[in-house]
Amino acid sequence: MYAASCSGSLYALERTSGAVRWRYDTAADGATAQFHGDPVVTDGLLVIPSDARPVGHVYAFDLATGEVRWKTPVAPGGVTSHLVRWASSVVGLTPTGRAVSLDLATGAERWSVEPAEEVPVLGAHPALAGERVVYGAGDGRVRAVEAATGEVAWSRALDSRPNTAAVVDGDHLLIGTADGSLYRLGVAGGEIAARLELPATPVGTPALRGDRLVLVGAAGQLMVVDRELRRVLWTYHAVAGWSSFQPLVEGDTVVAGTDGGELYAFDLATGRVLWQERLTGTLRGIGRSGGTHYLGTLQGTLYAWEAGEGDVSDPLAWLAGNWRGRQGEAVIEETWSELEGGDRMGMFRMIADGAVVFYEFMTIEQAGDAPPVLRVKHFDRGLVGWEERADSVVFELVEADARRAIFAQRDPEAPTRLTYSLTEAGELTVVLEKEGPEGPSHNEFRFRRR
Amino acid sequence: MIPTRRRVHALSMLLALWAGGSYPSAAGEIRWQFDTGG
């Protein structure tokens, strides 16, 4: 995992232990820089924006070694926004709202778009909408720029200056403004499709999930609205104020942190608080991999934190992701989605001698308070099913905690248990135990997260 | 068992709300922490 700080250093850390793999100190390039925007990770490169006065750099690091492949000075002030990737380029915004496109391979500037006037805004971020980059700037305008050439396709003045990241929703974009409004604009021509007054000025990077948009607002408001901007669905007021400007939305859960070090998890659908935890510091960046949350604080402490027994929002959260391993000579791969709409889906394939032996399609569905049910269908190459149309191999969840889930098949003839566990080293093991006429069998599959 | 744990969770949440308006703890654990220096 990668962590960048306001004290000028970027760290590559081991996800499971926090051990430092490599480090880069921006003091080597003049003034100590800060990191505010999300990087682009691609083709073995970590491309990350930094800001410093008078000049900040965009850096491209070799992911494995930390070697600087290129660094490009950007004036004025560097790049304070997230970077977005288009083809073989990245685009970011300076603190004054200048959009800059850099070549991904060399860091050379491809094009730039100047704002009408230079008004600093921290918290404006671009987004990619097809072949265009869309963003708001301190000059009060939202622009759509052709990613290839930098040609401005349209520019629209709003009643107040844009104050959030642009979020793309198909052929529309969503953006909040300093007067507490949220706009839905057409990507093609910038026409206003909808506008909604919010209970607080939106800030940061809203998250779109399904038909809902999650926004952090000033004055301690967390707000969830529908994507068409018809109404505010729920809000939650934190006395200490929300300090994580990019709420984490995974599956049906929203996670956000406050100035007071409180971490909250909400049910996206209803706004119900699922759990709360108190840490030390002003919570800023929130990431998650498997069952572990990575929490950055303004004071500089980075926590790798796991929810415990109190987290009943999603007991199998750690299963999500793409897993790969070997079973003898065969390559095995398993993928699980996050929980969404109460369900989770998965796939498995086994490859031996360069060909797929079989596939599985799996769901873990939950209805009401009944235990979740795992269903598996098997397929040969050519997607020829093993089971009849309505049939599948069915397991019931009988036990689950933060690192383990046991499913059982209640067949008195051949009782079967399927145990998924996450090891201390972050590996996934799947153990299939069967009682058959020929005695018990035990098969173990081991995977590493990709 | 999930259903039992969910019932316990719902009950503890009600009790917590009644007692002082706070929410159930995630009962989480810090696995490691790292200081970036600010």
XYZ file of C-alpha atoms in Angstrom:
488
model
C 0.000 0.000 0.000
C 1.067 3.591 -0.553
C 0.767 6.466 1.905
C 1.664 10.083 1.274
C 1.908 12.714 3.963
C 1.697 16.442 4.490
C 5.282 16.338 5.763
C 6.620 15.659 2.301
C 7.265 11.925 2.197
C 5.733 9.123 0.215
C 5.928 5.596 1.601
C 5.390 2.165 0.118
C 4.403 -0.071 3.008
C 3.771 -3.785 3.371
C 0.003 -4.154 3.631
C 0.139 -6.807 6.335
C 2.906 -5.451 8.597
C 3.431 -1.749 7.839
C 7.112 -2.395 7.090
C 8.611 0.244 4.781
C 9.478 -1.074 1.319
C 10.654 2.244 -0.014
C 10.365 5.944 0.733
C 10.749 9.193 -1.176
C 11.342 12.560 0.484
C 10.281 15.573 -1.621
C 12.728 17.793 0.277
C 15.205 16.530 -2.351
C 13.371 18.717 -4.889
C 13.397 22.022 -3.003
C 10.503 23.021 -0.780
C 8.852 20.178 1.149
C 5.748 19.234 -0.781
C 2.346 18.015 0.370
C 0.241 15.316 -1.213
C -3.470 16.057 -1.566
C -4.645 14.235 -4.693
C -5.195 10.577 -5.494
C -2.521 8.955 -7.648
C -2.888 6.917 -10.818
C -1.483 3.402 -10.584
C -0.692 1.847 -13.929
C 1.792 -0.337 -15.810
C 4.136 -0.680 -12.851
C 4.037 3.070 -12.173
C 2.676 5.148 -9.320
C 1.974 8.610 -10.723
C 1.264 11.009 -7.889
C 0.659 14.755 -7.709
C 2.225 16.998 -5.067
C 1.941 20.663 -4.265
C 4.467 23.155 -2.929
C 5.226 26.844 -3.276
C 6.239 28.133 -5.721
C 6.493 24.918 -7.739
C 5.262 21.392 -7.004
C 5.957 18.232 -8.979
C 4.052 15.350 -10.444
C 6.104 12.210 -9.850
C 6.150 8.827 -11.542
C 7.679 6.138 -9.326
C 8.492 2.554 -10.139
C 5.930 0.730 -7.980
C 8.316 -2.018 -6.959
C 11.519 -0.093 -6.264
C 10.476 3.531 -5.688
C 12.883 4.709 -8.365
C 11.804 8.047 -9.873
C 11.018 7.415 -13.556
C 10.194 11.068 -14.165
C 9.214 14.189 -12.286
C 7.639 17.225 -13.868
C 7.524 20.632 -12.198
C 4.101 22.273 -12.453
C 3.533 25.968 -11.736
C 1.904 27.601 -9.959
C 1.981 25.442 -6.848
C 2.017 21.941 -8.325
C -1.081 19.763 -8.592
C -3.522 19.715 -5.670
C -6.181 17.560 -7.315
C -6.545 13.855 -7.973
C -5.032 12.703 -11.244
C -7.181 11.030 -13.867
C -5.824 8.841 -16.618
C -6.800 9.082 -20.253
C -4.978 6.802 -22.732
C -1.253 7.428 -22.203
C -1.689 10.685 -20.271
C -2.697 11.966 -16.851
C -4.614 15.168 -16.112
C -4.624 17.210 -12.900
C -5.420 20.713 -11.634
C -3.161 23.338 -10.095
C -4.419 25.148 -6.959
C -5.502 28.045 -9.188
C -7.556 25.870 -11.518
C -5.190 25.360 -14.448
C -5.714 21.919 -16.010
C -2.516 20.161 -17.103
C -2.080 17.017 -19.181
C 1.196 15.091 -18.876
C 2.526 12.215 -20.935
C 2.412 9.036 -18.868
C 5.664 7.685 -20.280
C 7.838 10.817 -20.068
C 6.022 13.385 -17.917
C 6.190 15.947 -20.743
C 3.356 18.464 -20.804
C 0.855 17.773 -23.593
C -1.563 20.625 -23.081
C -2.906 22.976 -20.438
C -6.076 25.059 -20.009
C -5.895 28.362 -18.143
C -8.783 29.520 -15.914
C -10.461 32.880 -16.621
C -9.105 34.134 -13.299
C -6.823 32.518 -10.765
C -8.854 31.820 -7.635
C -7.390 29.131 -5.386
C -9.681 26.220 -4.546
C -8.580 23.173 -2.628
C -10.933 20.317 -3.312
C -11.605 20.705 -7.029
C -10.817 17.457 -8.817
C -11.245 16.358 -12.435
C -13.084 13.270 -13.652
C -13.000 11.402 -16.923
C -16.195 11.314 -18.983
C -15.502 9.244 -22.082
C -13.006 11.213 -24.154
C -13.399 14.351 -22.047
C -12.033 15.596 -18.754
C -14.604 17.532 -16.691
C -13.814 19.742 -13.709
C -14.794 22.835 -11.792
C -12.424 25.693 -11.001
C -12.182 28.721 -8.739
C -13.205 31.025 -11.592
C -16.757 29.726 -11.089
C -16.841 27.626 -14.229
C -17.238 23.955 -15.004
C -15.361 22.858 -18.108
C -15.336 19.841 -20.374
C -12.020 19.510 -22.158
C -11.083 17.051 -24.904
C -8.592 14.758 -23.182
C -6.565 14.236 -26.349
C -6.057 17.863 -27.353
C -7.009 20.143 -24.460
C -9.637 21.832 -26.621
C -12.406 23.244 -24.405
C -15.654 21.559 -25.550
C -17.775 23.765 -23.289
C -17.479 25.959 -20.231
C -20.410 26.820 -18.002
C -20.599 29.483 -15.289
C -22.624 28.435 -12.235
C -24.211 30.741 -9.637
C -21.412 29.981 -7.231
C -17.939 28.498 -7.566
C -17.563 24.720 -7.871
C -16.418 23.288 -4.569
C -16.193 19.505 -5.011
C -14.707 16.907 -7.290
C -16.655 16.259 -10.450
C -18.347 12.847 -10.401
C -19.334 11.270 -13.700
C -22.614 9.386 -13.947
C -22.944 8.074 -17.503
C -23.563 11.043 -19.788
C -23.919 13.462 -16.853
C -21.622 14.895 -14.235
C -22.408 15.853 -10.661
C -20.663 18.748 -8.941
C -21.277 20.764 -5.759
C -20.893 24.513 -5.343
C -19.945 26.883 -2.517
C -23.544 28.164 -2.124
C -24.649 24.676 -1.024
C -26.032 23.443 -4.334
C -25.474 20.254 -6.218
C -25.699 20.276 -10.016
C -26.268 17.574 -12.592
C -24.884 18.709 -15.957
C -24.853 17.009 -19.358
C -21.371 15.951 -20.426
C -22.191 16.654 -24.077
C -23.131 20.320 -23.765
C -23.013 21.353 -20.105
C -26.771 21.901 -19.851
C -28.195 21.866 -16.327
C -30.325 18.717 -15.976
C -31.044 19.160 -12.255
C -30.083 21.246 -9.246
C -30.626 20.426 -5.589
C -30.217 22.655 -2.527
C -28.263 20.807 0.138
C -28.442 21.309 3.921
C -24.709 22.193 3.953
C -21.980 23.285 1.538
C -20.575 20.133 -0.078
C -16.813 19.587 -0.002
C -14.345 16.935 -1.102
C -14.881 13.978 -3.369
C -18.433 12.598 -3.416
C -18.881 8.875 -3.962
C -21.481 7.473 -6.355
C -22.777 4.014 -5.511
C -25.743 2.493 -7.276
C -28.405 5.179 -7.397
C -26.952 7.176 -4.491
C -24.368 9.913 -4.076
C -22.584 10.297 -0.728
C -21.200 13.748 0.088
C -19.377 15.283 2.986
C -20.577 18.759 3.837
C -19.311 21.643 5.921
C -20.752 22.051 9.431
C -20.504 18.330 10.171
C -23.089 17.069 7.687
C -22.793 13.780 5.862
C -25.384 13.745 3.090
C -26.795 11.087 0.786
C -28.860 12.132 -2.221
C -30.305 10.268 -5.199
C -28.256 10.460 -8.391
C -31.005 12.301 -10.277
C -30.903 15.023 -7.583
C -34.571 14.778 -6.691
C -34.088 14.819 -2.926
C -31.821 14.416 0.074
C -32.326 10.825 1.281
C -30.613 11.088 4.661
C -28.083 13.159 6.571
C -26.006 12.552 9.654
C -24.566 15.333 11.762
C -21.195 14.774 13.480
C -20.526 17.299 16.216
C -16.755 17.143 15.633
C -17.126 17.705 11.874
C -16.253 15.273 9.077
C -12.556 15.358 8.243
C -12.384 12.522 5.699
C -13.318 14.413 2.555
C -13.644 11.258 0.492
C -16.050 8.919 2.251
C -15.412 5.244 1.605
C -18.414 3.474 0.116
C -18.059 -0.259 -0.193
C -20.981 -2.512 -0.782
C -23.901 -1.259 1.264
C -21.707 0.536 3.818
C -20.469 4.151 4.048
C -17.409 4.777 6.241
C -16.348 8.300 7.255
C -14.173 9.854 9.947
C -14.305 12.994 12.056
C -11.956 15.638 13.399
C -12.330 13.943 16.761
C -10.972 10.588 15.564
C -14.371 8.897 15.412
C -14.877 6.416 12.630
C -18.490 5.705 11.668
C -20.052 3.087 9.434
C -23.533 3.739 8.029
C -26.000 1.641 6.119
C -26.077 3.345 2.711
C -29.772 2.611 2.218
C -31.120 3.974 5.508
C -28.378 6.025 7.193
C -28.508 3.791 10.262
C -25.231 3.782 12.218
C -23.826 0.260 11.999
C -20.857 0.840 14.277
C -18.513 3.445 15.628
C -14.904 3.418 16.763
C -12.675 6.036 18.327
C -9.062 6.439 17.277
C -6.591 9.240 17.968
C -6.171 12.059 15.451
C -8.056 13.847 12.694
C -9.127 11.096 10.296
C -8.333 11.940 6.679
C -7.751 9.276 4.052
C -9.710 6.029 4.335
C -8.810 2.973 2.284
C -9.752 -0.639 2.591
C -8.310 -3.923 1.436
C -10.025 -7.111 2.484
C -11.141 -6.720 6.087
C -8.559 -4.054 6.943
C -9.226 -0.327 6.893
C -6.199 1.913 6.332
C -6.801 5.223 8.088
C -4.574 8.255 7.632
C -4.622 11.127 10.113
C -3.652 14.755 9.763
C -1.187 14.262 12.628
C 0.714 11.680 10.594
C -0.320 8.370 12.122
C -1.500 5.739 9.693
C -3.567 2.934 11.176
C -4.222 -0.528 9.791
C -7.431 -1.296 11.618
C -9.842 -4.206 11.562
C -13.417 -4.063 12.729
C -14.181 -6.747 15.289
C -17.263 -8.505 16.601
C -19.204 -5.241 16.627
C -19.190 -5.058 12.841
C -22.199 -7.047 11.741
C -22.672 -4.914 8.629
C -20.845 -7.388 6.432
C -19.201 -10.341 8.159
C -17.597 -11.485 4.886
C -16.121 -8.128 3.806
C -12.617 -9.610 3.825
C -13.570 -12.075 1.087
C -14.032 -9.404 -1.605
C -11.345 -9.160 -4.258
C -9.414 -11.182 -6.775
C -7.505 -14.190 -5.438
C -5.052 -16.463 -7.217
C -3.163 -19.587 -6.247
C -1.833 -23.011 -7.286
C -3.252 -26.433 -6.653
C -0.496 -28.834 -7.633
C 0.219 -28.000 -11.257
C -3.097 -26.195 -11.710
C -3.678 -22.455 -11.451
C -6.752 -21.505 -9.427
C -8.453 -18.132 -9.369
C -11.379 -16.906 -7.317
C -13.072 -13.509 -7.382
C -15.684 -12.155 -4.988
C -17.609 -8.907 -5.339
C -18.488 -6.695 -2.428
C -21.845 -7.018 -0.751
C -24.434 -4.985 -2.614
C -28.190 -5.220 -2.470
C -27.716 -7.854 0.224
C -25.935 -10.216 -2.160
C -22.423 -11.121 -3.103
C -21.292 -12.898 -6.273
C -18.194 -14.909 -7.042
C -16.387 -16.800 -9.763
C -13.800 -19.565 -9.742
C -11.760 -21.261 -12.421
C -9.117 -23.937 -12.496
C -6.553 -24.013 -15.287
C -4.313 -27.013 -15.946
C -1.989 -27.692 -18.906
C -2.908 -24.297 -20.334
C -6.656 -24.952 -20.476
C -9.615 -24.323 -18.191
C -10.707 -27.491 -16.390
C -13.938 -26.007 -15.031
C -15.610 -22.801 -13.851
C -17.891 -21.954 -10.957
C -20.405 -19.188 -10.557
C -21.369 -18.483 -6.952
C -23.693 -16.257 -4.960
C -24.019 -15.599 -1.260
C -27.540 -14.341 -0.731
C -29.251 -13.242 2.413
C -32.946 -12.862 3.085
C -34.162 -11.305 6.325
C -32.556 -12.731 9.422
C -31.956 -16.159 7.897
C -28.327 -17.254 7.614
C -26.669 -16.336 4.297
C -26.785 -19.085 1.667
C -23.909 -19.940 -0.665
C -24.931 -21.417 -4.010
C -22.457 -22.832 -6.517
C -22.987 -23.789 -10.141
C -20.234 -25.563 -12.079
C -19.467 -25.284 -15.769
C -17.156 -26.985 -18.267
C -15.366 -25.005 -20.963
C -17.990 -23.779 -23.393
C -20.086 -22.818 -20.354
C -21.815 -26.182 -20.253
C -23.468 -26.476 -16.854
C -23.079 -29.471 -14.547
C -26.264 -28.847 -12.554
C -29.844 -28.763 -13.833
C -31.367 -25.323 -14.475
C -32.819 -24.620 -11.052
C -30.260 -26.643 -9.124
C -27.035 -25.627 -7.503
C -24.803 -26.882 -4.715
C -26.189 -25.161 -1.628
C -24.389 -24.337 1.604
C -25.607 -22.444 4.645
C -23.406 -20.107 6.658
C -23.074 -21.637 10.123
C -20.275 -19.546 11.611
C -18.546 -16.274 10.706
C -16.143 -13.826 12.272
C -13.704 -11.184 11.051
C -11.385 -13.743 9.430
C -13.341 -16.946 8.909
C -16.615 -18.204 7.443
C -17.833 -21.783 7.674
C -20.491 -23.025 5.281
C -22.157 -26.409 5.676
C -24.159 -28.578 3.333
C -26.813 -30.375 5.307
C -26.900 -33.597 3.365
C -27.146 -36.491 5.821
C -25.681 -38.819 3.181
C -22.550 -36.726 2.641
C -22.162 -33.830 5.074
C -19.824 -31.236 3.591
C -18.120 -28.224 5.151
C -16.533 -25.363 3.258
C -14.325 -23.104 5.367
C -13.010 -19.787 4.072
C -10.315 -18.159 6.213
C -8.006 -15.201 5.976
C -4.578 -16.055 7.407
C -2.382 -13.643 9.377
C -0.248 -13.309 6.228
C -3.303 -12.138 4.269
C -3.780 -15.388 2.330
C -7.168 -16.896 1.623
C -7.544 -20.586 2.382
C -10.578 -22.574 1.325
C -10.951 -26.015 2.885
C -13.501 -28.481 1.558
C -14.243 -31.362 3.943
C -16.523 -34.217 2.955
C -17.798 -37.336 4.662
C -18.403 -39.933 2.004
C -18.866 -43.695 1.740
C -15.096 -43.972 1.189
C -14.357 -42.019 4.362
C -13.565 -38.349 4.978
C -11.789 -36.216 2.389
C -9.976 -32.928 2.887
C -9.045 -30.499 0.103
C -7.264 -27.228 0.746
C -6.946 -24.346 -1.694
C -4.618 -21.416 -0.965
C -4.833 -18.038 -2.651
C -2.972 -14.743 -2.530
C -4.683 -11.455 -3.179
C -3.771 -10.034 -6.609
C -24.118 -17.881 14.456
C -24.916 -14.779 12.485
C -28.600 -14.387 13.398
C -27.841 -14.609 17.123
C -24.992 -12.121 16.845
C -27.229 -9.752 14.926
C -29.868 -9.927 17.647
C -27.223 -9.260 20.308
C -25.963 -6.336 18.263
C -29.477 -4.863 17.903
C -30.064 -5.240 21.636
C -26.720 -3.657 22.564
C -27.477 -0.779 20.213
C -30.831 -0.148 21.859
C -29.225 -0.285 25.295
C -26.441 2.071 24.205
C -28.939 4.539 22.778
C -31.027 4.381 25.924
C -27.962 4.759 28.156
C -26.344 7.754 26.531
C -27.098 8.126 22.858
C -23.879 6.581 21.611
C -23.579 3.725 19.144
C -22.176 0.234 19.437
C -18.444 -0.043 19.177
C -16.988 -1.935 16.245
C -14.752 -3.574 18.879
C -11.985 -3.239 16.325
C -8.295 -3.798 16.631
C -5.310 -1.807 15.377
C -3.149 -4.362 13.588
C -0.258 -1.973 13.046
C 0.372 1.749 12.935
C 2.977 3.870 11.218
C 4.052 7.450 11.795
C 4.637 9.500 8.655
C 5.681 12.494 10.733
C 2.656 14.665 9.977
